[in-house]
Amino acid sequence: GAGVSQSPRYKVAKRGQDVALRCDPISGHVSLFWYQQALGQGPEFLTYFQNEAQLDKSGLPSDRFFAERPEGSVSTLKIQRTQQEDSAVYLCASSLRSGVNTGELFFGEGSRLTVL
Amino acid sequence: AQKITQTQPGMFVQEKEAVTLDCTYDTSDQSYGLFWYKQPSSGEMIFLIYQGSYDEQNATEGRYSLNFQKARKSANLVISASQLGDSAMYFCAMREGRNTGNQFYFGTGTSLTVIP
């Protein structure tokens, strides 16, 4: 497709369950970001990839969160032993290049995670 | 300190009127980019407008314009001739120039309601 694709769109998990969220960025986009957006809040940065290299993971809230982009295209955000506070929309975004003057981020529709 | 501050949690505007959504930012970088995104209730993030820190002219995109006041570190969004479809959350964002430009910060957002 032409845009950023995320799956699943909705995920309900029991507390303690592991989840995996997938992001398929726009073809050829170098930069890939993951954000967490709690209800009524702005997106909070989680992690950033430039191609397959994870250059910044400073926003990951705990070691239960892990992200990878092994071939520089599709990325997976994994959350182990989910907790209720992990409930949020997880947004993936990509941009063609890295650097500040390279235009906007293109966002997926997000994966809404609800932890019961 | 917050990188992006949006002080208006909610705004109302009459249809066909203009509205200004406030945004201030904090950076010590000389090179940075400022962005506005719209997020309707459906959840997708829609890019609206971009302003580079070295751009001398205020950015405009159709009914959207960015009132960029560098000395005040403000980047207010002006929407002219408001339409009912403009009702949404609006997020101001900044991308800094340091390192690989991977820092992309969002504000907490302003909820805009257009009244018929």
PDB file of C-alpha atoms in Angstrom:
ATOM      1  CA  GLY A   1       0.000   0.000   0.000  1.00  0.00           C
ATOM      2  CA  ALA A   2       0.915   3.615  -0.272  1.00  0.00           C
ATOM      3  CA  GLY A   3       0.825   4.483   3.408  1.00  0.00           C
ATOM      4  CA  VAL A   4       2.154   3.226   6.732  1.00  0.00           C
ATOM      5  CA  SER A   5       0.334   0.080   7.734  1.00  0.00           C
ATOM      6  CA  GLN A   6      -0.026  -1.138  11.301  1.00  0.00           C
ATOM      7  CA  SER A   7      -1.470  -4.351  12.663  1.00  0.00           C
ATOM      8  CA  PRO A   8      -3.407  -5.305  14.591  1.00  0.00           C
ATOM      9  CA  ARG A   9      -5.609  -2.233  14.745  1.00  0.00           C
ATOM     10  CA  TYR A  10      -7.030  -3.388  18.059  1.00  0.00           C
ATOM     11  CA  LYS A  11      -5.568  -5.752  20.608  1.00  0.00           C
ATOM     12  CA  VAL A  12      -7.003  -6.809  23.944  1.00  0.00           C
ATOM     13  CA  ALA A  13      -4.544  -8.583  26.211  1.00  0.00           C
ATOM     14  CA  LYS A  14      -4.788 -10.035  29.666  1.00  0.00           C
ATOM     15  CA  ARG A  15      -2.320  -8.645  32.165  1.00  0.00           C
ATOM     16  CA  GLY A  16       0.907 -10.577  31.917  1.00  0.00           C
ATOM     17  CA  GLN A  17       0.437 -11.572  28.300  1.00  0.00           C
ATOM     18  CA  ASP A  18       3.043 -10.739  25.646  1.00  0.00           C
ATOM     19  CA  VAL A  19       1.978  -8.728  22.594  1.00  0.00           C
ATOM     20  CA  ALA A  20       3.607  -7.885  19.273  1.00  0.00           C
ATOM     21  CA  LEU A  21       2.638  -4.891  17.169  1.00  0.00           C
ATOM     22  CA  ARG A  22       3.695  -4.670  13.552  1.00  0.00           C
ATOM     23  CA  CYS A  23       4.514  -1.654  11.415  1.00  0.00           C
ATOM     24  CA  ASP A  24       5.012  -1.699   7.672  1.00  0.00           C
ATOM     25  CA  PRO A  25       6.411   1.721   6.692  1.00  0.00           C
ATOM     26  CA  ILE A  26       6.253   3.390   3.326  1.00  0.00           C
ATOM     27  CA  SER A  27       8.620   1.607   0.961  1.00  0.00           C
ATOM     28  CA  GLY A  28      12.052   3.199   0.909  1.00  0.00           C
ATOM     29  CA  HIS A  29      11.588   5.252   4.040  1.00  0.00           C
ATOM     30  CA  VAL A  30      14.781   5.321   6.045  1.00  0.00           C
ATOM     31  CA  SER A  31      13.496   6.604   9.362  1.00  0.00           C
ATOM     32  CA  LEU A  32      10.954   4.775  11.501  1.00  0.00           C
ATOM     33  CA  PHE A  33       9.549   5.933  14.817  1.00  0.00           C
ATOM     34  CA  TRP A  34       7.343   4.339  17.447  1.00  0.00           C
ATOM     35  CA  TYR A  35       5.168   6.518  19.669  1.00  0.00           C
ATOM     36  CA  GLN A  36       2.829   5.782  22.560  1.00  0.00           C
ATOM     37  CA  GLN A  37      -0.301   7.901  22.828  1.00  0.00           C
ATOM     38  CA  ALA A  38      -2.362   7.680  25.983  1.00  0.00           C
ATOM     39  CA  LEU A  39      -5.973   8.809  25.907  1.00  0.00           C
ATOM     40  CA  GLY A  40      -6.205  12.589  25.615  1.00  0.00           C
ATOM     41  CA  GLN A  41      -2.438  13.052  25.372  1.00  0.00           C
ATOM     42  CA  GLY A  42       0.066  13.794  22.665  1.00  0.00           C
ATOM     43  CA  PRO A  43       2.272  11.075  21.198  1.00  0.00           C
ATOM     44  CA  GLU A  44       5.250  10.201  23.382  1.00  0.00           C
ATOM     45  CA  PHE A  45       8.455   9.081  21.685  1.00  0.00           C
ATOM     46  CA  LEU A  46       9.460   5.480  22.261  1.00  0.00           C
ATOM     47  CA  THR A  47      12.194   4.583  19.806  1.00  0.00           C
ATOM     48  CA  TYR A  48      13.756   5.450  16.457  1.00  0.00           C
ATOM     49  CA  PHE A  49      15.334   3.412  13.674  1.00  0.00           C
ATOM     50  CA  GLN A  50      17.471   4.558  10.795  1.00  0.00           C
ATOM     51  CA  ASN A  51      17.256   1.636   8.418  1.00  0.00           C
ATOM     52  CA  GLU A  52      17.901  -1.419  10.591  1.00  0.00           C
ATOM     53  CA  ALA A  53      19.843   0.444  13.265  1.00  0.00           C
ATOM     54  CA  GLN A  54      18.018   1.389  16.431  1.00  0.00           C
ATOM     55  CA  LEU A  55      19.641   4.756  17.091  1.00  0.00           C
ATOM     56  CA  ASP A  56      17.511   5.873  19.991  1.00  0.00           C
ATOM     57  CA  LYS A  57      15.496   3.799  22.439  1.00  0.00           C
ATOM     58  CA  SER A  58      15.486   6.336  25.235  1.00  0.00           C
ATOM     59  CA  GLY A  59      11.692   6.552  25.289  1.00  0.00           C
ATOM     60  CA  LEU A  60      11.014   2.884  25.960  1.00  0.00           C
ATOM     61  CA  PRO A  61       9.405   2.912  29.419  1.00  0.00           C
ATOM     62  CA  SER A  62      10.868  -0.339  30.705  1.00  0.00           C
ATOM     63  CA  ASP A  63      12.833  -3.388  29.688  1.00  0.00           C
ATOM     64  CA  ARG A  64       9.523  -5.080  28.936  1.00  0.00           C
ATOM     65  CA  PHE A  65       9.428  -3.043  25.732  1.00  0.00           C
ATOM     66  CA  PHE A  66      11.523  -4.160  22.801  1.00  0.00           C
ATOM     67  CA  ALA A  67      11.571  -3.050  19.170  1.00  0.00           C
ATOM     68  CA  GLU A  68      13.313  -4.366  16.117  1.00  0.00           C
ATOM     69  CA  ARG A  69      13.615  -3.656  12.407  1.00  0.00           C
ATOM     70  CA  PRO A  70      15.916  -6.426  11.243  1.00  0.00           C
ATOM     71  CA  GLU A  71      15.884  -5.760   7.499  1.00  0.00           C
ATOM     72  CA  GLY A  72      15.350  -2.025   7.601  1.00  0.00           C
ATOM     73  CA  SER A  73      11.718  -2.161   6.550  1.00  0.00           C
ATOM     74  CA  VAL A  74       9.042  -3.820   8.710  1.00  0.00           C
ATOM     75  CA  SER A  75       9.311  -3.143  12.426  1.00  0.00           C
ATOM     76  CA  THR A  76       7.863  -4.952  15.409  1.00  0.00           C
ATOM     77  CA  LEU A  77       7.229  -3.496  18.846  1.00  0.00           C
ATOM     78  CA  LYS A  78       7.022  -6.206  21.477  1.00  0.00           C
ATOM     79  CA  ILE A  79       5.679  -5.718  24.970  1.00  0.00           C
ATOM     80  CA  GLN A  80       6.316  -8.497  27.445  1.00  0.00           C
ATOM     81  CA  ARG A  81       4.232  -9.194  30.544  1.00  0.00           C
ATOM     82  CA  THR A  82       1.779  -6.426  29.725  1.00  0.00           C
ATOM     83  CA  GLN A  83       0.505  -4.189  32.503  1.00  0.00           C
ATOM     84  CA  GLN A  84      -2.634  -2.062  32.616  1.00  0.00           C
ATOM     85  CA  GLU A  85      -0.574   1.110  32.264  1.00  0.00           C
ATOM     86  CA  ASP A  86       0.567  -0.146  28.854  1.00  0.00           C
ATOM     87  CA  SER A  87      -2.945   0.481  27.523  1.00  0.00           C
ATOM     88  CA  ALA A  88      -2.569   3.114  24.812  1.00  0.00           C
ATOM     89  CA  VAL A  89      -2.485   3.637  21.080  1.00  0.00           C
ATOM     90  CA  TYR A  90       0.885   2.752  19.605  1.00  0.00           C
ATOM     91  CA  LEU A  91       1.674   4.843  16.567  1.00  0.00           C
ATOM     92  CA  CYS A  92       4.280   4.056  13.965  1.00  0.00           C
ATOM     93  CA  ALA A  93       5.625   6.756  11.669  1.00  0.00           C
ATOM     94  CA  SER A  94       8.170   6.847   8.886  1.00  0.00           C
ATOM     95  CA  SER A  95       9.985   9.472   6.890  1.00  0.00           C
ATOM     96  CA  LEU A  96      11.988   9.259   3.715  1.00  0.00           C
ATOM     97  CA  ARG A  97      15.281  10.381   5.184  1.00  0.00           C
ATOM     98  CA  SER A  98      16.783  11.288   8.504  1.00  0.00           C
ATOM     99  CA  GLY A  99      17.603  14.835   9.492  1.00  0.00           C
ATOM    100  CA  VAL A 100      15.624  17.823  10.565  1.00  0.00           C
ATOM    101  CA  ASN A 101      14.687  19.359   7.220  1.00  0.00           C
ATOM    102  CA  THR A 102      13.418  16.279   5.505  1.00  0.00           C
ATOM    103  CA  GLY A 103       9.736  16.857   5.808  1.00  0.00           C
ATOM    104  CA  GLU A 104       6.992  15.353   7.786  1.00  0.00           C
ATOM    105  CA  LEU A 105       6.451  12.016   9.414  1.00  0.00           C
ATOM    106  CA  PHE A 106       3.857   9.783   7.825  1.00  0.00           C
ATOM    107  CA  PHE A 107       1.801   7.995  10.445  1.00  0.00           C
ATOM    108  CA  GLY A 108      -0.039   4.725  10.495  1.00  0.00           C
ATOM    109  CA  GLU A 109      -3.513   4.474  11.966  1.00  0.00           C
ATOM    110  CA  GLY A 110      -2.134   3.042  15.173  1.00  0.00           C
ATOM    111  CA  SER A 111      -2.616  -0.098  17.205  1.00  0.00           C
ATOM    112  CA  ARG A 112      -4.926   0.349  20.167  1.00  0.00           C
ATOM    113  CA  LEU A 113      -3.826  -1.895  23.022  1.00  0.00           C
ATOM    114  CA  THR A 114      -6.130  -2.543  25.949  1.00  0.00           C
ATOM    115  CA  VAL A 115      -4.737  -4.526  28.866  1.00  0.00           C
ATOM    116  CA  LEU A 116      -7.340  -6.009  31.186  1.00  0.00           C
TER     117      LEU A 116
ATOM    118  CA  ALA B   1      11.372  21.719  30.492  1.00  0.00           C
ATOM    119  CA  GLN B   2       8.718  20.827  27.974  1.00  0.00           C
ATOM    120  CA  LYS B   3       9.967  20.908  24.414  1.00  0.00           C
ATOM    121  CA  ILE B   4       6.536  21.819  23.037  1.00  0.00           C
ATOM    122  CA  THR B   5       3.853  23.665  24.993  1.00  0.00           C
ATOM    123  CA  GLN B   6       0.268  23.987  23.885  1.00  0.00           C
ATOM    124  CA  THR B   7      -1.635  25.960  26.508  1.00  0.00           C
ATOM    125  CA  GLN B   8      -5.134  25.647  25.059  1.00  0.00           C
ATOM    126  CA  PRO B   9      -6.690  22.269  25.901  1.00  0.00           C
ATOM    127  CA  GLY B  10      -9.856  23.186  24.037  1.00  0.00           C
ATOM    128  CA  MET B  11     -10.947  25.867  21.598  1.00  0.00           C
ATOM    129  CA  PHE B  12     -14.266  26.736  19.971  1.00  0.00           C
ATOM    130  CA  VAL B  13     -14.715  28.680  16.750  1.00  0.00           C
ATOM    131  CA  GLN B  14     -17.714  29.668  14.704  1.00  0.00           C
ATOM    132  CA  GLU B  15     -17.896  28.179  11.247  1.00  0.00           C
ATOM    133  CA  LYS B  16     -16.258  30.438   8.610  1.00  0.00           C
ATOM    134  CA  GLU B  17     -14.295  32.339  11.269  1.00  0.00           C
ATOM    135  CA  ALA B  18     -10.514  32.197  11.728  1.00  0.00           C
ATOM    136  CA  VAL B  19      -8.880  30.607  14.766  1.00  0.00           C
ATOM    137  CA  THR B  20      -5.345  30.628  16.166  1.00  0.00           C
ATOM    138  CA  LEU B  21      -3.921  27.645  18.011  1.00  0.00           C
ATOM    139  CA  ASP B  22      -0.939  28.478  20.185  1.00  0.00           C
ATOM    140  CA  CYS B  23       2.372  26.654  20.328  1.00  0.00           C
ATOM    141  CA  THR B  24       5.644  27.547  21.982  1.00  0.00           C
ATOM    142  CA  TYR B  25       8.805  25.507  21.806  1.00  0.00           C
ATOM    143  CA  ASP B  26      12.088  25.155  23.604  1.00  0.00           C
ATOM    144  CA  THR B  27      15.347  24.295  21.902  1.00  0.00           C
ATOM    145  CA  SER B  28      18.951  25.392  21.926  1.00  0.00           C
ATOM    146  CA  ASP B  29      19.504  24.103  18.402  1.00  0.00           C
ATOM    147  CA  GLN B  30      19.858  26.557  15.539  1.00  0.00           C
ATOM    148  CA  SER B  31      18.427  24.119  13.045  1.00  0.00           C
ATOM    149  CA  TYR B  32      15.012  22.690  13.732  1.00  0.00           C
ATOM    150  CA  GLY B  33      11.677  22.082  12.087  1.00  0.00           C
ATOM    151  CA  LEU B  34       8.194  22.841  13.345  1.00  0.00           C
ATOM    152  CA  PHE B  35       5.126  20.877  12.315  1.00  0.00           C
ATOM    153  CA  TRP B  36       1.405  20.848  12.882  1.00  0.00           C
ATOM    154  CA  TYR B  37      -0.677  17.688  12.727  1.00  0.00           C
ATOM    155  CA  LYS B  38      -4.422  17.151  12.840  1.00  0.00           C
ATOM    156  CA  GLN B  39      -5.870  14.079  14.528  1.00  0.00           C
ATOM    157  CA  PRO B  40      -9.595  13.508  13.900  1.00  0.00           C
ATOM    158  CA  SER B  41     -11.607  11.172  16.085  1.00  0.00           C
ATOM    159  CA  SER B  42     -10.699   8.320  13.727  1.00  0.00           C
ATOM    160  CA  GLY B  43      -7.163   8.533  15.095  1.00  0.00           C
ATOM    161  CA  GLU B  44      -4.912   9.049  12.103  1.00  0.00           C
ATOM    162  CA  MET B  45      -2.337  11.831  12.264  1.00  0.00           C
ATOM    163  CA  ILE B  46      -2.595  14.147   9.282  1.00  0.00           C
ATOM    164  CA  PHE B  47       0.288  16.466   8.417  1.00  0.00           C
ATOM    165  CA  LEU B  48      -0.814  20.066   7.907  1.00  0.00           C
ATOM    166  CA  ILE B  49       2.142  22.415   7.659  1.00  0.00           C
ATOM    167  CA  TYR B  50       5.895  22.707   8.176  1.00  0.00           C
ATOM    168  CA  GLN B  51       8.207  25.607   9.078  1.00  0.00           C
ATOM    169  CA  GLY B  52      11.979  25.359   9.036  1.00  0.00           C
ATOM    170  CA  SER B  53      13.964  27.412  11.514  1.00  0.00           C
ATOM    171  CA  TYR B  54      15.818  29.180   8.713  1.00  0.00           C
ATOM    172  CA  ASP B  55      12.724  29.942   6.673  1.00  0.00           C
ATOM    173  CA  GLU B  56      12.192  33.692   6.559  1.00  0.00           C
ATOM    174  CA  GLN B  57       8.645  33.528   5.291  1.00  0.00           C
ATOM    175  CA  ASN B  58       5.770  32.140   7.313  1.00  0.00           C
ATOM    176  CA  ALA B  59       4.585  28.830   5.892  1.00  0.00           C
ATOM    177  CA  THR B  60       1.155  28.647   4.285  1.00  0.00           C
ATOM    178  CA  GLU B  61      -0.820  25.671   3.004  1.00  0.00           C
ATOM    179  CA  GLY B  62      -4.272  26.529   1.776  1.00  0.00           C
ATOM    180  CA  ARG B  63      -6.354  27.635   4.757  1.00  0.00           C
ATOM    181  CA  TYR B  64      -3.484  26.891   7.154  1.00  0.00           C
ATOM    182  CA  SER B  65      -0.730  29.322   7.969  1.00  0.00           C
ATOM    183  CA  LEU B  66       1.985  29.215  10.575  1.00  0.00           C
ATOM    184  CA  ASN B  67       2.737  32.401  12.477  1.00  0.00           C
ATOM    185  CA  PHE B  68       6.431  31.849  13.184  1.00  0.00           C
ATOM    186  CA  GLN B  69       8.007  34.218  15.716  1.00  0.00           C
ATOM    187  CA  LYS B  70      11.520  32.936  16.220  1.00  0.00           C
ATOM    188  CA  ALA B  71      12.559  35.329  18.970  1.00  0.00           C
ATOM    189  CA  ARG B  72       9.512  34.367  21.004  1.00  0.00           C
ATOM    190  CA  LYS B  73       9.902  30.700  20.083  1.00  0.00           C
ATOM    191  CA  SER B  74       6.312  30.483  19.026  1.00  0.00           C
ATOM    192  CA  ALA B  75       4.750  28.716  16.056  1.00  0.00           C
ATOM    193  CA  ASN B  76       1.033  29.360  16.162  1.00  0.00           C
ATOM    194  CA  LEU B  77      -1.297  27.723  13.651  1.00  0.00           C
ATOM    195  CA  VAL B  78      -3.907  29.925  12.023  1.00  0.00           C
ATOM    196  CA  ILE B  79      -6.874  28.266  10.365  1.00  0.00           C
ATOM    197  CA  SER B  80      -8.903  30.619   8.218  1.00  0.00           C
ATOM    198  CA  ALA B  81     -12.542  30.153   7.202  1.00  0.00           C
ATOM    199  CA  SER B  82     -13.113  27.274   9.635  1.00  0.00           C
ATOM    200  CA  GLN B  83     -15.144  24.326   8.435  1.00  0.00           C
ATOM    201  CA  LEU B  84     -17.054  21.704  10.421  1.00  0.00           C
ATOM    202  CA  GLY B  85     -14.526  19.125   9.258  1.00  0.00           C
ATOM    203  CA  ASP B  86     -11.794  21.029  11.058  1.00  0.00           C
ATOM    204  CA  SER B  87     -13.093  19.757  14.400  1.00  0.00           C
ATOM    205  CA  ALA B  88     -10.255  17.574  15.694  1.00  0.00           C
ATOM    206  CA  MET B  89      -7.204  17.482  17.952  1.00  0.00           C
ATOM    207  CA  TYR B  90      -4.287  19.559  16.730  1.00  0.00           C
ATOM    208  CA  PHE B  91      -0.709  18.799  17.704  1.00  0.00           C
ATOM    209  CA  CYS B  92       2.328  21.009  17.382  1.00  0.00           C
ATOM    210  CA  ALA B  93       5.623  19.153  16.955  1.00  0.00           C
ATOM    211  CA  MET B  94       9.313  19.918  16.652  1.00  0.00           C
ATOM    212  CA  ARG B  95      12.209  18.042  15.119  1.00  0.00           C
ATOM    213  CA  GLU B  96      15.626  19.121  16.364  1.00  0.00           C
ATOM    214  CA  GLY B  97      18.752  19.162  14.277  1.00  0.00           C
ATOM    215  CA  ARG B  98      21.133  17.543  16.669  1.00  0.00           C
ATOM    216  CA  ASN B  99      22.568  14.102  15.967  1.00  0.00           C
ATOM    217  CA  THR B 100      20.594  12.507  13.185  1.00  0.00           C
ATOM    218  CA  GLY B 101      17.473  14.556  13.728  1.00  0.00           C
ATOM    219  CA  ASN B 102      15.743  11.669  15.358  1.00  0.00           C
ATOM    220  CA  GLN B 103      14.157  13.702  18.142  1.00  0.00           C
ATOM    221  CA  PHE B 104      10.588  14.535  17.180  1.00  0.00           C
ATOM    222  CA  TYR B 105       8.570  15.986  20.052  1.00  0.00           C
ATOM    223  CA  PHE B 106       4.824  16.563  20.281  1.00  0.00           C
ATOM    224  CA  GLY B 107       2.762  18.867  22.453  1.00  0.00           C
ATOM    225  CA  THR B 108      -0.259  17.767  24.442  1.00  0.00           C
ATOM    226  CA  GLY B 109      -2.639  19.007  21.796  1.00  0.00           C
ATOM    227  CA  THR B 110      -5.582  21.391  21.417  1.00  0.00           C
ATOM    228  CA  SER B 111      -9.081  20.122  20.820  1.00  0.00           C
ATOM    229  CA  LEU B 112     -10.816  22.355  18.282  1.00  0.00           C
ATOM    230  CA  THR B 113     -14.578  22.366  17.914  1.00  0.00           C
ATOM    231  CA  VAL B 114     -16.158  24.220  15.012  1.00  0.00           C
ATOM    232  CA  ILE B 115     -19.670  25.414  15.787  1.00  0.00           C
ATOM    233  CA  PRO B 116     -22.196  25.643  12.940  1.00  0.00           C
TER     234      PRO B 116
END
